[in-house]
Short mmCIF file of N, CA and C and ligand atoms in Angstrom, two decimals:
data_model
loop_
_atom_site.label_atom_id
_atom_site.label_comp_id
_atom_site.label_asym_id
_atom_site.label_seq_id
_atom_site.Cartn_x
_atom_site.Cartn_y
_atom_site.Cartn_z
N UNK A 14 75.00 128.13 112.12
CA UNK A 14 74.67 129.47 112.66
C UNK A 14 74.66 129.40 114.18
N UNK A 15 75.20 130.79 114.85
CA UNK A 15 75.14 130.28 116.49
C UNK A 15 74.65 131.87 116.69
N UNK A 16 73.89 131.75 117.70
CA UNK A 16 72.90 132.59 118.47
C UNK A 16 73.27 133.14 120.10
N UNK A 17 73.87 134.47 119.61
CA UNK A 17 74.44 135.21 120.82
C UNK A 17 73.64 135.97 122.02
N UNK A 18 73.08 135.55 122.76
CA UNK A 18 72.01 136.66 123.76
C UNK A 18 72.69 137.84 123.95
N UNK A 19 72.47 138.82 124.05
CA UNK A 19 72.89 140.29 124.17
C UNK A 19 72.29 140.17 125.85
N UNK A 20 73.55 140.62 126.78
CA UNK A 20 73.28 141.05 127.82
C UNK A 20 73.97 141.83 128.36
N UNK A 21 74.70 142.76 127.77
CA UNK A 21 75.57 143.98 128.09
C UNK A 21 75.13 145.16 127.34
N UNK A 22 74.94 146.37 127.35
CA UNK A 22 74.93 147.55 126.92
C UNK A 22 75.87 147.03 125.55
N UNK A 23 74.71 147.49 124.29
CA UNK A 23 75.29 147.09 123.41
C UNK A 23 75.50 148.61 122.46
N UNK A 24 75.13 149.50 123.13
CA UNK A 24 75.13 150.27 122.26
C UNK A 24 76.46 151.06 121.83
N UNK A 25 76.56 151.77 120.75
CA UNK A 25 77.99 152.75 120.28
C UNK A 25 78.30 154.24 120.80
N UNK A 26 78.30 154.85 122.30
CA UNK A 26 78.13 155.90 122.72
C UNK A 26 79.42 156.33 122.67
N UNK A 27 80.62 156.28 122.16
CA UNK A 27 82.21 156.87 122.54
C UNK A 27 82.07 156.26 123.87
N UNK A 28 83.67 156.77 124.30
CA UNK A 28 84.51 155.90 125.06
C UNK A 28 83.84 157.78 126.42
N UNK A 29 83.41 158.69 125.99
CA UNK A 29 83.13 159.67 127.21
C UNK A 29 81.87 160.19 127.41
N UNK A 30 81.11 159.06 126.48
CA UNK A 30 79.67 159.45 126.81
C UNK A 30 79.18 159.06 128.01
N UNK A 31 78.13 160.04 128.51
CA UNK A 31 77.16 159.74 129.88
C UNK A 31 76.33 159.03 129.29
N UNK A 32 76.26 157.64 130.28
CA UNK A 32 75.04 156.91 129.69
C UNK A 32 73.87 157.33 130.69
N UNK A 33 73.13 158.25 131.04
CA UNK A 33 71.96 158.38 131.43
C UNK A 33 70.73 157.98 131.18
N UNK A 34 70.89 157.53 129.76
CA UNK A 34 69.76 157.58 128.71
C UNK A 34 69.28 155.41 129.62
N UNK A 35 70.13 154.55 130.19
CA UNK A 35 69.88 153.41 129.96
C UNK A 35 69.80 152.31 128.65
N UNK A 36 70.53 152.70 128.12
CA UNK A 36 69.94 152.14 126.53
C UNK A 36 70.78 151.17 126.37
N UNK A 37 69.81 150.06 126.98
CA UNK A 37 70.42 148.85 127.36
C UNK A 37 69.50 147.91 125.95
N UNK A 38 70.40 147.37 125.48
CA UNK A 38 69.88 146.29 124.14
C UNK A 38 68.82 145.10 124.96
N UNK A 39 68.04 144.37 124.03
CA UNK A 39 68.07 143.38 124.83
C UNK A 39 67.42 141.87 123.05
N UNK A 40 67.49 141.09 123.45
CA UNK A 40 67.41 140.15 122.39
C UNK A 40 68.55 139.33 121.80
N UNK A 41 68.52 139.31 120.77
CA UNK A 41 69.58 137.94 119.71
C UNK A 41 70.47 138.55 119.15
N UNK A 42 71.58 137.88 118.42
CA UNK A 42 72.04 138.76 117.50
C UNK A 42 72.53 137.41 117.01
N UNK A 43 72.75 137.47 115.58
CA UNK A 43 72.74 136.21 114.69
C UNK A 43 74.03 136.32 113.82
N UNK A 44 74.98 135.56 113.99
CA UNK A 44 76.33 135.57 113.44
C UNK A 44 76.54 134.46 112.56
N UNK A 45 77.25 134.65 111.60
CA UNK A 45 76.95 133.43 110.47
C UNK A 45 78.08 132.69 111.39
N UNK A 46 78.34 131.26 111.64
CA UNK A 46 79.60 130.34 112.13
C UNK A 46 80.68 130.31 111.10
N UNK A 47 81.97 130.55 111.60
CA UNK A 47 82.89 130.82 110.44
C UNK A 47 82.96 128.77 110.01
N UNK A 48 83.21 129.22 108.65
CA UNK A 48 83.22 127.94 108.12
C UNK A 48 84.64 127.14 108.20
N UNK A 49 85.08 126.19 108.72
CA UNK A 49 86.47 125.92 109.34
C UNK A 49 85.65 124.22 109.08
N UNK A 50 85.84 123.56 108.15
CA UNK A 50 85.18 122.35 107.50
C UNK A 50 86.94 121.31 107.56
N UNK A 51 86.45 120.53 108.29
CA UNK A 51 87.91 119.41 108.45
C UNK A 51 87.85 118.65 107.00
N UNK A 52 89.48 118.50 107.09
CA UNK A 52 90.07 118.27 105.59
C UNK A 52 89.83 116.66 105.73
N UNK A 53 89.28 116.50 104.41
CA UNK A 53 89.08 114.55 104.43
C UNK A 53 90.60 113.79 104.25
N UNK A 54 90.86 113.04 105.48
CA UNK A 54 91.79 112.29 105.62
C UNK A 54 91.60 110.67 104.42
N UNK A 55 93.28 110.51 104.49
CA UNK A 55 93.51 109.08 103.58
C UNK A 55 93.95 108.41 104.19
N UNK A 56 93.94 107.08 104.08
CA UNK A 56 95.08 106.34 105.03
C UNK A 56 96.01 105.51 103.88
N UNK A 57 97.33 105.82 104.32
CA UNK A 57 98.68 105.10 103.24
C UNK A 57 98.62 103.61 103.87
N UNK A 58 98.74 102.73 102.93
CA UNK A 58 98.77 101.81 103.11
C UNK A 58 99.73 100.79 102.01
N UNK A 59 100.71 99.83 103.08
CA UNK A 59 101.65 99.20 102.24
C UNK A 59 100.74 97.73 101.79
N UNK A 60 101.33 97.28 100.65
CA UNK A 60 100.81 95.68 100.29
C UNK A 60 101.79 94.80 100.35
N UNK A 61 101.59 93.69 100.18
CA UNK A 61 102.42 92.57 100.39
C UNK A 61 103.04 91.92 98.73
N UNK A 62 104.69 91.59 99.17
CA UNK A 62 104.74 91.39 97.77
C UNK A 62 105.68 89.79 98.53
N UNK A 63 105.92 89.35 97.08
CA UNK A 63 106.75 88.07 97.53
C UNK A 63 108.36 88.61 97.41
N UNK A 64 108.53 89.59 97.22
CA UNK A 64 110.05 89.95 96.59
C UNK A 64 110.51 91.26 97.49
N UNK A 65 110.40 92.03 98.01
CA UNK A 65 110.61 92.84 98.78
C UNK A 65 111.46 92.51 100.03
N UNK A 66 112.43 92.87 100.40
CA UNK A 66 113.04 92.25 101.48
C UNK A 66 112.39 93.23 103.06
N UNK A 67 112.13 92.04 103.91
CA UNK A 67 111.27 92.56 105.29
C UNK A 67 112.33 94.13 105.58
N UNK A 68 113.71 93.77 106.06
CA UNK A 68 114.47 94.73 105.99
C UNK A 68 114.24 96.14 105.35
N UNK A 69 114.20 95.95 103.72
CA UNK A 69 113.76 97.30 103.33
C UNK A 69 112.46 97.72 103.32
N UNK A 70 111.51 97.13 103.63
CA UNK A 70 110.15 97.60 104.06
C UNK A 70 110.11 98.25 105.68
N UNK A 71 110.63 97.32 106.57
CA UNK A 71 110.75 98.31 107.77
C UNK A 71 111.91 99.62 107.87
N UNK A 72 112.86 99.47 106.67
CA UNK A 72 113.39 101.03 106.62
C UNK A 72 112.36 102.24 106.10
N UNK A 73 111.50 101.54 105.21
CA UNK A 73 110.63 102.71 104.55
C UNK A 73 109.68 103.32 105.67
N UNK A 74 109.38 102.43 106.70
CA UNK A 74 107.96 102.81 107.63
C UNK A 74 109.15 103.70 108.74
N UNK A 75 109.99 103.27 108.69
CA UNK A 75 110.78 103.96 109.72
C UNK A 75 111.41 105.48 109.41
N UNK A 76 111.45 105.64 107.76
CA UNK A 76 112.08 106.56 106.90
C UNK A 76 110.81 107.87 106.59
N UNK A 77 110.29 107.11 105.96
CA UNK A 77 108.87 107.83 105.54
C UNK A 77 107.87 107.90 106.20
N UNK A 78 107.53 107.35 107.35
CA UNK A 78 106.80 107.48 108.28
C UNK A 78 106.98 107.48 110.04
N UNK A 79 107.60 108.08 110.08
CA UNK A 79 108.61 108.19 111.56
C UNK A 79 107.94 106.94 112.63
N UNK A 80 108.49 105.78 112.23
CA UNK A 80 108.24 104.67 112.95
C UNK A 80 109.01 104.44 113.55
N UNK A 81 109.08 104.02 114.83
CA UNK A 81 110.33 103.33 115.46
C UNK A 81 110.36 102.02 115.07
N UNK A 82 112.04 101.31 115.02
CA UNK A 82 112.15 100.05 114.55
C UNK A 82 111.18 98.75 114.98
N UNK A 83 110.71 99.03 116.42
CA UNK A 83 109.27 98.33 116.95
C UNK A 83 108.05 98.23 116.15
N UNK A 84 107.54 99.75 116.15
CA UNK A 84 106.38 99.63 115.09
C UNK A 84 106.75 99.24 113.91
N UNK A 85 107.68 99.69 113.04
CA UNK A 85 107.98 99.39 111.72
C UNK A 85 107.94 97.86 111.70
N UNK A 86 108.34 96.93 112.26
CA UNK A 86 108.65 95.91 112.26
C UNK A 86 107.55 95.28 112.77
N UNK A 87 106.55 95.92 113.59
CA UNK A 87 105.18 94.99 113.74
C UNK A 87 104.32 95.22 112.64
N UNK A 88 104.28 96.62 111.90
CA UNK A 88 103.82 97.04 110.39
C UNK A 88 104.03 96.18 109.60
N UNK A 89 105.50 95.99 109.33
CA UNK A 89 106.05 95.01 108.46
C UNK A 89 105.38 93.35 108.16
N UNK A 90 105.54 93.04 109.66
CA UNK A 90 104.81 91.50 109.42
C UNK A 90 103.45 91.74 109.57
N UNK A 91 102.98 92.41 110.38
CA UNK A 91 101.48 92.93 109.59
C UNK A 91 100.79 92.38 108.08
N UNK A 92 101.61 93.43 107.61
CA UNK A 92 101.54 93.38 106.05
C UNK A 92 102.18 91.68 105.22
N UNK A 93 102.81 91.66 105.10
CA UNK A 93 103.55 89.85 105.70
C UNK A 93 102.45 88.81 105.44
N UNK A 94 101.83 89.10 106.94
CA UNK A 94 100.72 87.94 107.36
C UNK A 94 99.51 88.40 106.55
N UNK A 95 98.87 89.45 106.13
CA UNK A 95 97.60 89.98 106.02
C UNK A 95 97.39 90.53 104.37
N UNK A 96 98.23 90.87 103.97
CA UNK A 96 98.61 91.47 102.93
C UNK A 96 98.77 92.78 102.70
N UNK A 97 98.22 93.49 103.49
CA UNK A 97 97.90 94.79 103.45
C UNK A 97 98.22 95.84 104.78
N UNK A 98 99.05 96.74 105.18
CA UNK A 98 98.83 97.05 106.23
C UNK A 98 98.57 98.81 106.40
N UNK A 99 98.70 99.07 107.35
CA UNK A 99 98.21 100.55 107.59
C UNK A 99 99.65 101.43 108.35
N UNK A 100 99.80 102.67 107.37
CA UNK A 100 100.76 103.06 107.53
C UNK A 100 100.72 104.81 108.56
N UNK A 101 99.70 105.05 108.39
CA UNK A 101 99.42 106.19 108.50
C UNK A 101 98.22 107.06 108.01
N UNK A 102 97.70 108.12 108.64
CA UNK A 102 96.80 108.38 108.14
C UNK A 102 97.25 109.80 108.11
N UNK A 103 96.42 110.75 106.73
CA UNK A 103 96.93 112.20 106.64
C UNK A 103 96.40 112.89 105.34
N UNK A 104 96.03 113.96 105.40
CA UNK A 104 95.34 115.03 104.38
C UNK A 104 95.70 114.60 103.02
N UNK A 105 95.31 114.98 101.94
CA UNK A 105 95.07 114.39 100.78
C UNK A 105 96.58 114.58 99.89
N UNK A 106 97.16 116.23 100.18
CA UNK A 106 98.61 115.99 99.72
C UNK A 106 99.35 115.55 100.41
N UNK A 107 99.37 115.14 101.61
CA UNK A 107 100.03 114.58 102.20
C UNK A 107 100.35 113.32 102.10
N UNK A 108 99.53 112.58 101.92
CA UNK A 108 98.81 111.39 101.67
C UNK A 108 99.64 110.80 100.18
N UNK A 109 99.39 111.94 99.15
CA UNK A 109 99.71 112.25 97.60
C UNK A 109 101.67 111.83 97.79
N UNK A 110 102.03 112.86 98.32
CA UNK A 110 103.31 112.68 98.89
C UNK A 110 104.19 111.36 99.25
N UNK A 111 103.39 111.11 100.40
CA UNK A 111 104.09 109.80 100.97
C UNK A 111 104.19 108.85 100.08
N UNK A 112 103.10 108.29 98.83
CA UNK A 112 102.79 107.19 98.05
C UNK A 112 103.83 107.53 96.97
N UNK A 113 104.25 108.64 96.80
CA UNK A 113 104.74 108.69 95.59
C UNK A 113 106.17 108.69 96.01
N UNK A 114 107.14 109.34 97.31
CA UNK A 114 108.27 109.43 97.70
C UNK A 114 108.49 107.75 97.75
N UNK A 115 107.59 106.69 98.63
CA UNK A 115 108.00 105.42 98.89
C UNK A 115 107.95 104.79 97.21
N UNK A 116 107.11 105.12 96.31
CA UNK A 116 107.08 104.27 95.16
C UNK A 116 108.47 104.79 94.30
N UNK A 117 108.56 105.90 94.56
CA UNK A 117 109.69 105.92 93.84
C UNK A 117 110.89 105.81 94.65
N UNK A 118 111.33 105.28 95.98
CA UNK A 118 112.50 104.89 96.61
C UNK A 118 112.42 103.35 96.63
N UNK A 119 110.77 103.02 96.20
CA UNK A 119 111.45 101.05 95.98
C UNK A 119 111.36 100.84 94.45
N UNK A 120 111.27 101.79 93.35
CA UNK A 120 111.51 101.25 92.05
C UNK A 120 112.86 101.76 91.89
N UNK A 121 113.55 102.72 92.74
CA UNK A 121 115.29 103.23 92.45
C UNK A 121 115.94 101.91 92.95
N UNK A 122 114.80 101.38 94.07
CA UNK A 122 116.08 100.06 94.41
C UNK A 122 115.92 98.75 93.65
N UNK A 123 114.76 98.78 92.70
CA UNK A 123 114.06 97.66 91.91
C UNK A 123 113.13 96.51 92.70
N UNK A 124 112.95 97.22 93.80
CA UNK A 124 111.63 96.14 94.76
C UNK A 124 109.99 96.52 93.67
N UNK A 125 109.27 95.42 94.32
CA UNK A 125 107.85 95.97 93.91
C UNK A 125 107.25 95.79 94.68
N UNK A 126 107.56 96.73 95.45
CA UNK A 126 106.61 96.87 96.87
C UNK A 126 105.28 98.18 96.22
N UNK A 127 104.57 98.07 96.71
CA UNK A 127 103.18 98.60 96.64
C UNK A 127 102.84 99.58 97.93
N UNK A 128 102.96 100.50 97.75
CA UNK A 128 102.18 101.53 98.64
C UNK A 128 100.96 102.80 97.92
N UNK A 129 99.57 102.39 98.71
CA UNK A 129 98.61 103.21 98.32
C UNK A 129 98.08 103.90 99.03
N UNK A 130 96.71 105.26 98.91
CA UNK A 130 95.78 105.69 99.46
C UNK A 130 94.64 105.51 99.02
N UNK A 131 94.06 105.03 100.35
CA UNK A 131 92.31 105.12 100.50
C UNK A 131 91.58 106.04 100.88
N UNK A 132 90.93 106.94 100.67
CA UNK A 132 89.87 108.01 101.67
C UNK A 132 89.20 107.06 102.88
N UNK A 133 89.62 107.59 104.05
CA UNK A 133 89.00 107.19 105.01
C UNK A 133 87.12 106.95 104.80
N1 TYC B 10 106.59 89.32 101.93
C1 TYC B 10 107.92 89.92 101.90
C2 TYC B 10 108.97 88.89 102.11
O1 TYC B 10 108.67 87.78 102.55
C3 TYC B 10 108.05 91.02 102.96
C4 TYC B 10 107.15 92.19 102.75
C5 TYC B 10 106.46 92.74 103.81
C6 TYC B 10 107.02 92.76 101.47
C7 TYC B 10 105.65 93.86 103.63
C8 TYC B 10 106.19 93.87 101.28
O2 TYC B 10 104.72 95.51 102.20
C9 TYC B 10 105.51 94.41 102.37
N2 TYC B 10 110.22 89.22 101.83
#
């Protein structure tokens, strides 16, 4: 809730009324806050497999996640060295989206690469 001080002539006289009268408001006026509640983010995240070629993993970060061949490729061994890496972060269909476009562009090529979401 947010709390407006009234300090202008608040009243409804038409646009040719004489204000003689002074009828000047004075106090609060109480407005509900519009409700505008941020959407809970996920973060996509690739895993590490032994069979996946580095190559087609940095096409996917570069494809599906507008990486340049730099990042993709520091993503890549990221994931490599760690097992797990971080691809992006983004709203829940969004999120829904990405996991399912990359899982189904590395089972068309027969990799088993692993891409998931976590709620932040
Ligand atoms: N470990 C794979 C290899 O040596 C490369 C790889 C990296 C696979 C990242 C999956 O998410 C991955 N070919």
């Amino acid at each position: 809730m947010i709390i407006i001080p009234i300090t202008a002539n608040d009243e409804d006289e038409g646009a040719n009324s004489d204000d003689e009268g002074g009828g000047f408001q004075t106090g609060i006026a109480v407005k509900a806050k519009p409700k505008t509640k941020k959407p809970a983010l996920y973060k996509v995240l690739l895993l590490n497999d032994d069979y996946t070629p580095m190559e087609f993993v940095v096409q996917v970060l570069e494809q599906f996640f507008n990486k340049t061949q730099e990042e993709a490729t520091r993503i890549m061994l990221h994931v490599h060295r760690r097992g797990v890496g971080l691809c992006g972060v983004f709203t829940f269909e969004i999120a829904e989206t990405k996991v399912m476009l990359v899982m189904d562009y590395a089972k068309r090529n027969q990799y088993p690469l692993q891409c998931i979401m976590e709620k932040e």
